[in-house]
Every structure is written in structure tokens, then in C-alpha cells.
XYZ file of C-alpha atoms in Angstrom:
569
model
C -35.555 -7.496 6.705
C -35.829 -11.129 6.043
C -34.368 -12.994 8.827
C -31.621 -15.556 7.229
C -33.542 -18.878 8.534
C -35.873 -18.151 5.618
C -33.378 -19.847 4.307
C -34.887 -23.027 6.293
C -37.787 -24.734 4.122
C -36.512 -23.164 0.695
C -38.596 -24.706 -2.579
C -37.587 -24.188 -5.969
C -40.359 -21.801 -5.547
C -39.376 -19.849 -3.021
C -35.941 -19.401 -3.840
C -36.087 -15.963 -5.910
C -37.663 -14.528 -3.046
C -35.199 -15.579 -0.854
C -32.440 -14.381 -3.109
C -34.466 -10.949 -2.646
C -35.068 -11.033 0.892
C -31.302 -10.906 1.112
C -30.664 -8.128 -1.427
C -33.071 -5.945 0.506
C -30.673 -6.526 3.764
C -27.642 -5.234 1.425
C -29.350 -2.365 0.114
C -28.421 1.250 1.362
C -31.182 4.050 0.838
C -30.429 7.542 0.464
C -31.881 8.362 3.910
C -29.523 5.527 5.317
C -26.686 6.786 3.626
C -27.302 10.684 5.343
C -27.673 8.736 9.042
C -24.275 6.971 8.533
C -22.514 9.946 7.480
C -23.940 11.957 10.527
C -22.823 9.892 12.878
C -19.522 10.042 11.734
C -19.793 13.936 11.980
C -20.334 13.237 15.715
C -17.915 10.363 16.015
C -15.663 13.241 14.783
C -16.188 16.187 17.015
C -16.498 13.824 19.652
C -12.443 12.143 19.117
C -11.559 15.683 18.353
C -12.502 16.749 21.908
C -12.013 13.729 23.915
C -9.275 10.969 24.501
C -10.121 7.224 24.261
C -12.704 6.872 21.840
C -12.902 4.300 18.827
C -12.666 7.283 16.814
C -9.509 8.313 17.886
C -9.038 10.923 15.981
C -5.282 11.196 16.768
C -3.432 14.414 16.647
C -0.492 13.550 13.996
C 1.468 16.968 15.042
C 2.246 17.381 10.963
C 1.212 20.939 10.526
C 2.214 21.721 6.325
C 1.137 19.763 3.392
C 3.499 20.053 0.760
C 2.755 21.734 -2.727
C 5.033 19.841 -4.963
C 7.812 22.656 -4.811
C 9.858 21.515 -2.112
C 13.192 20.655 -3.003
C 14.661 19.737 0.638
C 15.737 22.218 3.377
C 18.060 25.614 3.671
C 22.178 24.889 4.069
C 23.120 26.181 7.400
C 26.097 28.762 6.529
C 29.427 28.724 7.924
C 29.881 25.106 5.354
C 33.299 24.680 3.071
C 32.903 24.591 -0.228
C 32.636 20.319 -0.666
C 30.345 20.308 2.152
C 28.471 23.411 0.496
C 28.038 20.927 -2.604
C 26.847 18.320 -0.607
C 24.214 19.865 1.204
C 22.776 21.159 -1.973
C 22.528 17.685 -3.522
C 22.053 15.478 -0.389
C 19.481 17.958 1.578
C 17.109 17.299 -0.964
C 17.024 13.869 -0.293
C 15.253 12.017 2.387
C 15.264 8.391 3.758
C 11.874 6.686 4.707
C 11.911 3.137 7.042
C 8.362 1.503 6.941
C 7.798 -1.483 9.283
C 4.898 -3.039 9.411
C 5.078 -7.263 8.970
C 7.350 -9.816 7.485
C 8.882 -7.360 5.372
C 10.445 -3.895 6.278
C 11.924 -1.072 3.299
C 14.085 1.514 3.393
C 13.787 4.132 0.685
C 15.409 7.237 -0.401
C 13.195 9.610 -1.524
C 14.473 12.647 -4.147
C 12.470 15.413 -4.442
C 12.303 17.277 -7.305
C 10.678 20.232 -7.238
C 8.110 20.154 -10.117
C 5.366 17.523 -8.604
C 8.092 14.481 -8.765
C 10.408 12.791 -6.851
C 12.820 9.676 -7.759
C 12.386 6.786 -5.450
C 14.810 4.456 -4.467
C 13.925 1.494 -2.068
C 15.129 -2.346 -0.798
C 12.977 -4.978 0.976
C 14.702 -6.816 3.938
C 12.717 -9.732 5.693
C 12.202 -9.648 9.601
C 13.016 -12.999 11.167
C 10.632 -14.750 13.687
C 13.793 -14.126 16.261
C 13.471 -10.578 15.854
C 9.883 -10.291 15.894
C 9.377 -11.933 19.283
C 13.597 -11.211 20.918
C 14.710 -7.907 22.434
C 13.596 -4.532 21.026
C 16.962 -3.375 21.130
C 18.076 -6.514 19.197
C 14.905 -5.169 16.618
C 15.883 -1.854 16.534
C 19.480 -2.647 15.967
C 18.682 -4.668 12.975
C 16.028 -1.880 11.250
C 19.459 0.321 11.487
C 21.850 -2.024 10.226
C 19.464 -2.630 7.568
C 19.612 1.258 6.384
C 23.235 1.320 6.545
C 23.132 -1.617 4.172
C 20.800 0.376 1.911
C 23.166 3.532 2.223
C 26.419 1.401 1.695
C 25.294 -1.670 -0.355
C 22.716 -0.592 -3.148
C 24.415 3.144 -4.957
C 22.337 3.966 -7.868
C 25.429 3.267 -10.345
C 26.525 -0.355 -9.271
C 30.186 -0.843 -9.709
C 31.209 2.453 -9.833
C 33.348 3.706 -7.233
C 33.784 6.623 -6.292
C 30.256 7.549 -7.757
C 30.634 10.217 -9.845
C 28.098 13.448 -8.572
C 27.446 14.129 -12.411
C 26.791 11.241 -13.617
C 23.134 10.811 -14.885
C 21.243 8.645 -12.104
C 23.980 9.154 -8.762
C 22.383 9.335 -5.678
C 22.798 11.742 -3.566
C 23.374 9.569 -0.494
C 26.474 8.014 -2.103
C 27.966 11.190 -1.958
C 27.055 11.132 2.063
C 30.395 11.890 4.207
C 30.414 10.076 7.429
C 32.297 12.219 9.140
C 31.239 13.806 12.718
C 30.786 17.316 11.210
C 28.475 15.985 8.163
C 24.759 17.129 8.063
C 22.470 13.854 9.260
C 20.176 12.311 6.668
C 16.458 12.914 7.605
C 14.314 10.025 8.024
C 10.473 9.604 8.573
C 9.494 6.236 10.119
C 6.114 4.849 9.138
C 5.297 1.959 12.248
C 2.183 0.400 11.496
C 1.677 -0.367 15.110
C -0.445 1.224 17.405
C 1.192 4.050 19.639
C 0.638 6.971 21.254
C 1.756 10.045 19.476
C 2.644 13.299 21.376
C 4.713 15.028 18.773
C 5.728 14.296 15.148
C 8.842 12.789 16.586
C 7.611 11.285 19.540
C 5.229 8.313 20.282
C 5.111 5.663 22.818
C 4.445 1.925 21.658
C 1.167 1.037 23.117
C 1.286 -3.289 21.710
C 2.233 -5.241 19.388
C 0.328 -7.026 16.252
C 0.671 -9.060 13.167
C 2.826 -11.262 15.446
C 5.244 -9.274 16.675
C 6.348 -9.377 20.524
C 9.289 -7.803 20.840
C 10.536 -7.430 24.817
C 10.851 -4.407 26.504
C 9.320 -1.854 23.577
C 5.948 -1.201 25.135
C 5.527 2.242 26.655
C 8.595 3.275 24.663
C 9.296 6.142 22.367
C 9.384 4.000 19.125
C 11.319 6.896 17.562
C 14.108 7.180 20.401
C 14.637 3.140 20.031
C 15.357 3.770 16.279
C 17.728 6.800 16.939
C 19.298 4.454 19.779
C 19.923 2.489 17.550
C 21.467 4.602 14.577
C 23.415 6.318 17.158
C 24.755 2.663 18.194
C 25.808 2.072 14.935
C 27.538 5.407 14.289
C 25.087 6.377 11.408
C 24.011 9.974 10.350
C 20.971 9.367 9.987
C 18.343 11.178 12.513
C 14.535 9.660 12.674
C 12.533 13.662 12.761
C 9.309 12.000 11.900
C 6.872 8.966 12.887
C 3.956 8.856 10.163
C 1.095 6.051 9.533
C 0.376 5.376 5.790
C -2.703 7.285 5.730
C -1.076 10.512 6.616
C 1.986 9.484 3.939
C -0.707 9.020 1.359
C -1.982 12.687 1.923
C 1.106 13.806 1.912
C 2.652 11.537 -1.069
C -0.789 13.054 -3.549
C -0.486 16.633 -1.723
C 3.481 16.098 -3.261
C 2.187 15.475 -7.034
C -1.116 17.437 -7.009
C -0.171 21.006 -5.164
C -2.162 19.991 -2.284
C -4.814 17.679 -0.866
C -7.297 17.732 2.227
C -7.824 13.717 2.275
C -5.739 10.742 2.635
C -7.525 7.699 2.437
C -6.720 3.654 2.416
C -9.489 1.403 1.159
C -7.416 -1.677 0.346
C -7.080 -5.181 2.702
C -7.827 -2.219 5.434
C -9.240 1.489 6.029
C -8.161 4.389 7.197
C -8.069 8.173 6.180
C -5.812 11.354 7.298
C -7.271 15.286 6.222
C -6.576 18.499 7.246
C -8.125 19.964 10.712
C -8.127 23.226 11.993
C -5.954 22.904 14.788
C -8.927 25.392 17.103
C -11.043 22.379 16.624
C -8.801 19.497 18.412
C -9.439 20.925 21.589
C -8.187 17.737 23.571
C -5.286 19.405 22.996
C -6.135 21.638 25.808
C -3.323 24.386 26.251
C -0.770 22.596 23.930
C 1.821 25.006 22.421
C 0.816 23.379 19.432
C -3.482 24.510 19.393
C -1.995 27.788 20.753
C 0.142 28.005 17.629
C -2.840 27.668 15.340
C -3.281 26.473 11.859
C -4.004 23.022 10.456
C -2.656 19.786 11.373
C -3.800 16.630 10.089
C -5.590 14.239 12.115
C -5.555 10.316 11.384
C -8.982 9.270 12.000
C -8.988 5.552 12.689
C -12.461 5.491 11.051
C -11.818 1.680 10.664
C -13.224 1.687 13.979
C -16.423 3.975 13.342
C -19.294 2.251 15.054
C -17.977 -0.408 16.825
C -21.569 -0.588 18.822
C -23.011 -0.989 15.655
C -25.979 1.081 15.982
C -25.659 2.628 12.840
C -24.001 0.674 10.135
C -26.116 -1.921 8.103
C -25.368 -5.329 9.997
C -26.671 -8.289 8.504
C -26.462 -12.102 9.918
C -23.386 -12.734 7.461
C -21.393 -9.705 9.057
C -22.203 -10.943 12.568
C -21.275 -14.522 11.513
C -17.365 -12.856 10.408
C -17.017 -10.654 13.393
C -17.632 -13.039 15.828
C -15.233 -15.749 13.975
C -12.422 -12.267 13.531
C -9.570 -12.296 15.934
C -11.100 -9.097 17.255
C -14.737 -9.565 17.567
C -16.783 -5.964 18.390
C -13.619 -4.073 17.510
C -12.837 -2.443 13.557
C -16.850 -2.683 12.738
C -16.236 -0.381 9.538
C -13.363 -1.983 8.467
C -15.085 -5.325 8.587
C -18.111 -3.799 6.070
C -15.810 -2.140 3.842
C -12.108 -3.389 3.474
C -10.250 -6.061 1.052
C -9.360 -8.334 3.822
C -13.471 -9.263 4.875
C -15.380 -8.845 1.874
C -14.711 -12.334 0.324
C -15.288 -13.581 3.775
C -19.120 -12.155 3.642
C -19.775 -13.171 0.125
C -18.265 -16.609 0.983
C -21.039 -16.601 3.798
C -23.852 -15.588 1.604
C -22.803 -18.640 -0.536
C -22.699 -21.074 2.269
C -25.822 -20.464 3.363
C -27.103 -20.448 -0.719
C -25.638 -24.127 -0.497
C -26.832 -25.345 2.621
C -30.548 -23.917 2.197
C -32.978 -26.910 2.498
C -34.437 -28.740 1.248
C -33.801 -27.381 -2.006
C -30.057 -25.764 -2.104
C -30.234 -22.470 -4.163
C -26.169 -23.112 -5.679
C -23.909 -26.063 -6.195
C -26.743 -28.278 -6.426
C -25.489 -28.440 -2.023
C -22.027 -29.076 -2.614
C -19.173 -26.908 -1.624
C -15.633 -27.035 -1.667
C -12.311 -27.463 1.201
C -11.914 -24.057 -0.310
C -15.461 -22.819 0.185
C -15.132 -24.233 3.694
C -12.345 -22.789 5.018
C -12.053 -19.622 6.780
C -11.489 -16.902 4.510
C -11.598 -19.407 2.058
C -12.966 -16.726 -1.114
C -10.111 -13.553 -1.241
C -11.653 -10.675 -2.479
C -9.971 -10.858 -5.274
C -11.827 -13.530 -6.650
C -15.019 -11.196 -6.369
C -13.382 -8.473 -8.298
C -11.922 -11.170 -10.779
C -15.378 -12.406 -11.387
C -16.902 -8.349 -11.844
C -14.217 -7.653 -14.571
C -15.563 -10.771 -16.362
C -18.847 -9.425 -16.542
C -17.661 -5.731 -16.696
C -15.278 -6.387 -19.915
C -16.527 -4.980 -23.451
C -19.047 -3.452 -21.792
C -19.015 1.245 -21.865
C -15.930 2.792 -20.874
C -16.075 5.057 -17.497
C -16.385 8.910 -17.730
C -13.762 10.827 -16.757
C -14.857 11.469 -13.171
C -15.128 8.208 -13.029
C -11.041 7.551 -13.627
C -8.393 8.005 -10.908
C -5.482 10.216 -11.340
C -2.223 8.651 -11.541
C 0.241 11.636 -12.195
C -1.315 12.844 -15.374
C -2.839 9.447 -16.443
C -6.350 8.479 -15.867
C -6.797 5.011 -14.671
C -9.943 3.759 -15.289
C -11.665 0.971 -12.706
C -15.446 1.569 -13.088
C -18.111 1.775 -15.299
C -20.033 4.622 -15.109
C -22.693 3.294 -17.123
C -23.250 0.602 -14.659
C -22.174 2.064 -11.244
C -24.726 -0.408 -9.580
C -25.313 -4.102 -9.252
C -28.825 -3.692 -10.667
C -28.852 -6.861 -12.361
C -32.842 -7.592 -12.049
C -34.921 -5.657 -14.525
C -38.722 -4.615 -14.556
C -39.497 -7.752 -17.047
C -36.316 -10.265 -16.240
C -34.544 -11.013 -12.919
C -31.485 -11.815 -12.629
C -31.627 -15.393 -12.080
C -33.282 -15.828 -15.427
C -30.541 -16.169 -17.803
C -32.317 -17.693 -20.654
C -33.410 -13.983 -21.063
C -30.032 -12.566 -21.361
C -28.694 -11.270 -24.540
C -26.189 -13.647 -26.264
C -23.561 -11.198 -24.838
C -24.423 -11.188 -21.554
C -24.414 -15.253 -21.443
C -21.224 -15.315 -22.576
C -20.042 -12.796 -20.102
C -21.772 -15.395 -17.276
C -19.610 -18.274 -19.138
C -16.797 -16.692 -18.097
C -18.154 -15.999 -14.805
C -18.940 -19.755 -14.473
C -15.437 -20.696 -15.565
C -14.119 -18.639 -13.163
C -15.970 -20.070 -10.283
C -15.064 -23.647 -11.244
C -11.405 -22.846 -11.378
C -11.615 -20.602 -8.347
C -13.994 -22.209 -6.203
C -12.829 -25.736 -7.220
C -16.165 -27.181 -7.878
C -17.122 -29.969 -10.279
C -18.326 -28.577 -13.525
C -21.615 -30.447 -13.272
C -22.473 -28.726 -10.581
C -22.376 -25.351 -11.403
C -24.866 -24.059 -13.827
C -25.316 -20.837 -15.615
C -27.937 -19.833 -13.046
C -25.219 -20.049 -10.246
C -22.697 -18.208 -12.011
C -25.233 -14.926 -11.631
C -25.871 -15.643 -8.479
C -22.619 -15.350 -7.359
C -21.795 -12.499 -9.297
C -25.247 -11.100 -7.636
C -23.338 -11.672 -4.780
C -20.219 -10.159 -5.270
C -22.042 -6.842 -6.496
C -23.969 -6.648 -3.770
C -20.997 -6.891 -0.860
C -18.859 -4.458 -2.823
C -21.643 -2.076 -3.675
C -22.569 -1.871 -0.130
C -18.657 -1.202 1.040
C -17.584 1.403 -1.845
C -21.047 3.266 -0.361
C -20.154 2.937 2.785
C -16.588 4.281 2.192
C -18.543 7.163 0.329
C -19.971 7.956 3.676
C -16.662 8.504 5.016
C -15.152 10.538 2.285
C -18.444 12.951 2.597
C -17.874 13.105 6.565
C -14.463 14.578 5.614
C -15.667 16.811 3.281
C -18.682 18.545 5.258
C -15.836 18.617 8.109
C -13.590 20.127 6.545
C -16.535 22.832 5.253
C -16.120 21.936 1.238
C -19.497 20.986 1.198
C -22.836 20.458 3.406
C -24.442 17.176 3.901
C -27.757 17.295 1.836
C -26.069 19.223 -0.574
C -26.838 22.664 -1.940
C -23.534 24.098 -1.108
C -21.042 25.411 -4.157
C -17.746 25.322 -2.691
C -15.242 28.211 -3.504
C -12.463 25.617 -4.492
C -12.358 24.535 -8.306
C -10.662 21.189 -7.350
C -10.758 19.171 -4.084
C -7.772 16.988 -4.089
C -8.286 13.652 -2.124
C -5.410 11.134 -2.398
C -6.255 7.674 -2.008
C -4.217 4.139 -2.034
C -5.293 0.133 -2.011
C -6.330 -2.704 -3.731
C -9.814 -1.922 -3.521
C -9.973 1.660 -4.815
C -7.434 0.948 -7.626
C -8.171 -2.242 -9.351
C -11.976 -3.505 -7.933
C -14.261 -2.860 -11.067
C -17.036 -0.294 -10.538
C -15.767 0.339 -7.063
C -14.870 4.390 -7.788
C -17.959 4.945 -9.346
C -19.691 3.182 -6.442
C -18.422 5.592 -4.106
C -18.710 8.802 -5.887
C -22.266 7.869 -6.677
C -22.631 8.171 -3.458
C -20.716 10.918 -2.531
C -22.892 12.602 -4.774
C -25.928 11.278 -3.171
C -24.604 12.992 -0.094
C -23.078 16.329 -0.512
C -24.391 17.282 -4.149
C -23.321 16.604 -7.832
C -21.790 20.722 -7.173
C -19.196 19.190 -4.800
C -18.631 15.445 -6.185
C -17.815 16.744 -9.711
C -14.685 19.113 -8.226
C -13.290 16.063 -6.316
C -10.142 15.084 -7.879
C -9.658 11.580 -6.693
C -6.376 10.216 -7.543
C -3.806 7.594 -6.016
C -0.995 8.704 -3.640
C 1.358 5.428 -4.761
C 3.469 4.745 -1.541
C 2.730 6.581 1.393
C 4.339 4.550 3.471
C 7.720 5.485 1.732
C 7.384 8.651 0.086
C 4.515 10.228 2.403
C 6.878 8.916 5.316
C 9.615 11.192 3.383
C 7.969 13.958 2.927
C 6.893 14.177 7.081
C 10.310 14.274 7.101
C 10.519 17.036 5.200
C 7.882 18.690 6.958
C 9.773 17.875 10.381
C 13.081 19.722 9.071
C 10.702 22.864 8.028
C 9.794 23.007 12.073
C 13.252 22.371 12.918
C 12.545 19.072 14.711
């Protein structure tokens, strides 16, 4: 690979084959592709049999998946008849708390029966004071916060009592708060790290995005919640603690009828499947590996590679992780996720501007915007591939996620790749292009002016396609990479052999999946089935039913709940 001080004497001459030279450090062969997915098959086994590794591979304790028939849990006997009635309408509803920043929500979660559920929910903001104060004080608030939700927000405003007929009623505003009446499940999803010895247990191991709260570390994060509804005199009992990757298999496992993948590929990564629970043997002589079955595992890929022996690094991704707030820490999350690719392709351009003595974009100028820090959001990049991608062929249908029964499309199948040079033109030579394609790089160029805010003059036609080059090339590489990841799962979980050459038994392979990236970044789907495909075999890519799982954090942290009332927790 080129090293990035060829960068250092650039001519006008010289500069396509710089452009190149850094293309070639982007690009991910088919052989690569097979390494990286192996060694996540042995970061795997090796989290599933040992404690403390990056790939943590962390026992969740949630041991069903629902099928989308679940309507809530059995009425104990011995109830009068209004309780009786209760129970059949409230039991089937559940209450999900999901903390993780500035904001926290409480939902209530309905479930149907048939695939659907009605969702309910209410944002309350988490002051500075409460970040960084007492736990207790924390804790206190998250519960007074539900009982406003419960007491505050009925489905049928200004009715009172609600009527339990009545088309839209809640079920919770039918909830008696007497000593004797059934408690309310709820599933917490904390977006913190702990340590999780049971679906209702875990111990807070820090804090981060800014909180501090005193006297929470080492903890049971779920016993400071029930503290606190107990405090306050609510029936409400926390039976679950869930992560949003594990609430996004569960949430598409909900709609679907099942699903062996949860997966996040939005400002962050992460993914959740199905494990047999004979392979987690750090679990030693649990009760729960000598009760058998599945469980699903939460991965922490984000973390895959940390040493970075493996994955592609280049000088730009060096450049970000040792400017991150947690330099040699998260390596595949810093490759692949929302939050860090417009941070790379802001470094390619920097170092486009400030080649010399010829500058390859912006005739040398930048930007404050280009300058600062994170300066380009991701956004931008997928802003700037719709404005090429637009008029262009629609996807395929494998190419579409699944929303419910809608297809959403957000690639083009017919151009999965960024393989903008051609045999006879490369891509820097627009005065080749079609009249079509210039005007799709006129809105490229507009878009850069408005988003970089750069002087018109200095941004040409030419530099438009560079920076779209640019963009393709970061998110190509991370919806590949995140391929990789999806495959490990997949030969793990024995639906399909890396290589290929393996017809699984299933007709359909549900994988639910959630985040910015995977549901609006053009070509990004198509990206990373290509390369599933590349990996495990056109057999096995075409059964994978990839759709979103909207919400795990609420409803997937509902339905744990569910799943914790099935084991009587």
C-alpha cells in the first residue's frame, strides 16, 4: 500500500495515482474478507469460553425468542371477578424504561398476538444534577418518571374514569394500586456497561456519556430501580435488564416468528443471536448451561480486534483513533459505525487539500467546518450518495429491508459498489460523463458547497467526484466489514459454512437489524449482502430475510420482560 506521504511532492501529474494509491488501501479482497470473518469465529469461541476478553461475548440469561403469538402471561387463580378482568387486559401489557443519555422513555408495550403490538411511550430529560448527584436521587427520579407516564399520559385524555371498551384505552389506566393488585412487568434497557449474572441481575461496572452518579458502581442496576419503585409505592417490578441489541432480536423475532440475529449498525455496532447454551462454557456448572437450550449472547463485536491485526487499518483510521476519547479500544466500531465514518472521509479530504505542492481539492482551502473535529457527520456522505444514486435502477428485492410487510428500499443493486473508474474513463475525468451523470455531480457539488461551506470558486466539478469517490469508498469498506460480522453469526450459528457450499435446511433466516446506517445510507444493504454472499454462498445470502426491528430499546426491552415472566423471574 501506498504510504500517505505520497501525498508529499504531488504534481498535477501525479495526482490520479495518488487518488489510486489510496483506493487500493480501502479495498477489501475476497481472501481478506474470509481472514476477517475467521477471526471473528475465534474471537467467538474464545469470549464464549473465557471471561475478560474484548469480545465479551456476554451471557444475556434470555433463554426464548418470541414467535409473535404471545399475548402476555397466565392469571394466577384464586382472582375476583374485576381483578379476573384486569389481569386479562393488563397482563398483556408490559412497561419498558430505556436510559441511556440526555433523554430517558418509558413505554408501554401491548402485545397483540398476531406479529403486532401497540406502543405507547414519553421522553423525559435527565438533568446534569442527576447525572453526576446520588444514584438513589437517579433512581428515584427514573421511577417517578414512570408513575408520571402511568398517571399523567392515559390513552383517552380527559376521560375519567377510562372506559375499558372504549376503542384505544390502555390497559394500564385500568391498573388498581392496591396491595393485592398484580405488578406491571418492566424490562430495563441501561446502555451502560455492567456485569450481568441473570436476566434480572447485573452489577454497574462505570459510567459514560457523562454520567457519574455516586454510589451506583458495583451495584445491581436492577435492585436500585426496584428500590426505587418500591420507595415510591408503585406496582411496577423491573424482571428484566436488556441492551438494545438483544431488544432488536427480540422486537423482529416479535413481528417475523423468529430471528437468530440482532444487529445495530447505526452511530454504533453491536449484534445479539442465538447460542447453544453447551457452547458458553464459561458458564462452568451454572444451573443455567445445565438447563440447556439457547440463550442469546450479546457479542460486543464493536470491540473485535482491538490489536488490530486483522482489520484493514489505514493512516486515516490511525489518525481518528488516536484523536477518539478511547484510543486502542472499539477498533470495529471505529471502521464501521455512523459516529466515525465522516470523521475518516473528512481525513481523506484534509490530506486531498493539504497535498503539496499541488492540492488535489479546494484548490488548498478548507473550511472551520472541515477543520474541526468531526467536522463532516456521516450524514453528509450518505446525503451526497443519494444525489448521485437518485433516478438511477431501483434495488431488487433482496436488496430491500423488511419493515412489517413493506419493503424499504436503501440500495441499488445495480450499483452495489463504488466502482466509479471504468476500463476507458476514470473517475476524475468528468468531461467523459454522460450528461446525466454531470448533472448528478452538480448536485453533488452543490451539496458540498452548502455542506462543507466552501466558496463556490473553489470547488470544481472534478472535486465534487472526488469526494463522492470518497464517501463510496469509506462506506463500502464498513457495510463489508459489517458483512463479515453478520457471516461470523451465521457459520456460528451452523446456517451456513464460510466458503460457502452449504444449503441450509431453513427456507428463511430472519436477522433483525436497527440504525441509521443500515436503514437510510444508500447502497449500504446491498454492500453488505454482497458480501455476505461473497462469504457464505449466494445458497445462504438469498434466504436471509433482513428486516428492521424498530425500537429495541422499548419494545425488545418489553418483550425480555415477557420472556422473564415465562421463567417466573
Amino acid at each position: 500500500m501506498a504510504p500517505i506521504s505520497a501525498l508529499i511532492g504531488s504534481t498535477e501529474d501525479s495526482a490520479r495515482q495518488i487518488l489510486d494509491a489510496i483506493e487500493s488501501q480501502f479495498q477489501l479482497s475476497d481472501d481478506a474478507l474470509v481472514r476477517i470473518t475467521d477471526q471473528f469465529l475465534k474471537d467467538f469461541r474464545l469470549g464464549l469460553s473465557e471471561y475478560n476478553h474484548p469480545m465479551a461475548m456476554i451471557p444475556t440469561f434470555v433463554t426464548g425468542v418470541p414467535n409473535g403469538s404471545e399475548t402476555g402471561i397466565k392469571v394466577p387463580a384464586g382472582y375476583i371477578a374485576s381483578i379476573m378482568f384486569f389481569a386479562l387486559l393488563a397482563l398483556r401489557t408490559f412497561l419498558a424504561l430505556d436510559l441511556g443519555g440526555t433523554n430517558l422513555r418509558v413505554c408501554e408495550v401491548q402485545l397483540k398476538g398476531n406479529h403486532q403490538f401497540t406502543l405507547r411511550q414519553q421522553k423525559y430529560r435527565v438533568s446534569e444534577a442527576l447525572k453526576t448527584g446520588e444514584a438513589t436521587a437517579l433512581f428515584d427520579y427514573l421511577a417517578d418518571s414512570v408513575d408520571a407516564f402511568l398517571t399523567e399520559f392515559p390513552s383517552s385524555p380527559n376521560s375519567a374514569p377510562p372506559d375499558p371498551f372504549a376503542t384505544g384505552s390502555s390497559a394500564l389506566d385500568l391498573l388498581d394500586t392496591s396491595d393485592s393488585s398484580p405488578a406491571v412487568p418492566l424490562g430495563l434497557t441501561f446502555s451502560f456497561p455492567v456485569e450481568q449474572t441473570a436476566l434480572n441481575r447485573g452489577k454497574v461496572l462505570t459510567w459514560t456519556k457523562g454520567f457519574s452518579a455516586k454510589n451506583a458502581i458495583g451495584h445491581d442496576v436492577v435492585q436500585l430501580l426496584q428500590d426505587a419503585f418500591d420507595r415510591k409505592h408503585l406496582h411496577v417490578r423491573c424482571v428484566a435488564l436488556v441492551n438494545d441489541t438483544v431488544g432488536a432480536l427480540l422486537s423482529r423475532a416479535y413481528t417475523a416468528g423468529g430471528c437468530i440475529l440482532g444487529s445495530i449498525f447505526g452511530t454504533g455496532t453491536n449484534g445479539a443471536y442465538v447460542e447453544k447454551v453447551e457452547n458458553i462454557t464459561k458458564l462452568g456448572d451454572s444451573p443455567a448451561r445445565k438447563h440447556g437450550g439457547d440463550m442469546v449472547v450479546n457479542t460486543e463485536w464493536g470491540a473485535f480486534n482491538n490489536t488490530r491485526t486483522t482489520l484493514p487499518t489505514t493512516p486515516y483510521d490511525n489518525k481518528l483513533d488516536r484523536e477518539s476519547i478511547n484510543p486502542r479500544l472499539q477498533a470495529f466500531e471505529k471502521f464501521i459505525s455512523g459516529m466515525y465514518l465522516g470523521e475518516i472521509t473528512r481525513n481523506i479530504i484534509l490530506s486531498l487539500i493539504d497535498a503539496a505542492p499541488y492540492p488535489i481539492l479546494f484548490n488548498g482551502r478548507a473550511s472551520a467546518l472541515l477543520n474541526k473535529h468531526y467536522g463532516l457527520d456521516t450524514a453528509v456522505m450518505s446525503e451526497i450518495e443519494q444525489a448521485w444514486e437518485n433516478g438511477r435502477d431501483q434495488p431488487s428485492s433482496n436488496d430491500k429491508l423488511v419493515n412489517g410487510s413493506h419493503a424499504i428500499s436503501n440500495a441499488s443493486a445495480a450499483h452495489p459498489h463504488p466502482s466509479l473508474s471504468t476500463p476507458t474513463r476514470h473517475f476524475t475525468e468528468v468531461d467523459k460523463l454522460s450528461p446525466e451523470d454531470r448533472s448528478r455531480l452538480e448536485r453533488i457539488r452543490n451539496i458540498v458547497i452548502q455542506r462543507f461551506a466552501l466558496d463556490a470558486a473553489d470547488v470544481t466539478l472534478r472535486d465534487a467526484a472526488i469526494v463522492h469517490w470518497t464517501s463510496c469508498l469509506v462506506a463500502n469498506r464498513a457495510a463489508k466489514l459489517s458483512g463479515c460480522a453478520i457471516a461470523a453469526v451465521l457459520v456460528q450459528t451452523e446456517k451456513a459454512k464460510l466458503g460457502g457450499g452449504f444449503v441450509p435446511k431453513d427456507e428463511k433466516i430472519t436477522i433483525g437489524v436497527d440504525g441509521s446506517l443500515i436503514e437510510h445510507y444508500p447502497n449500504f444493504n446491498a454492500r453488505l449482502r454482497a458480501s455476505v454472499r461473497t462469504l457464505v454462498g449466494e445458497e445462504v445470502e438469498a434466504r436471509l430475510n433482513i428486516g428492521l426491528a424498530k425500537d429495541g430499546s422499548g419494545v425488545g426491552a418489553a418483550l425480555c420482560a415477557l420472556q422473564a415472566t415465562k421463567q417466573g423471574l
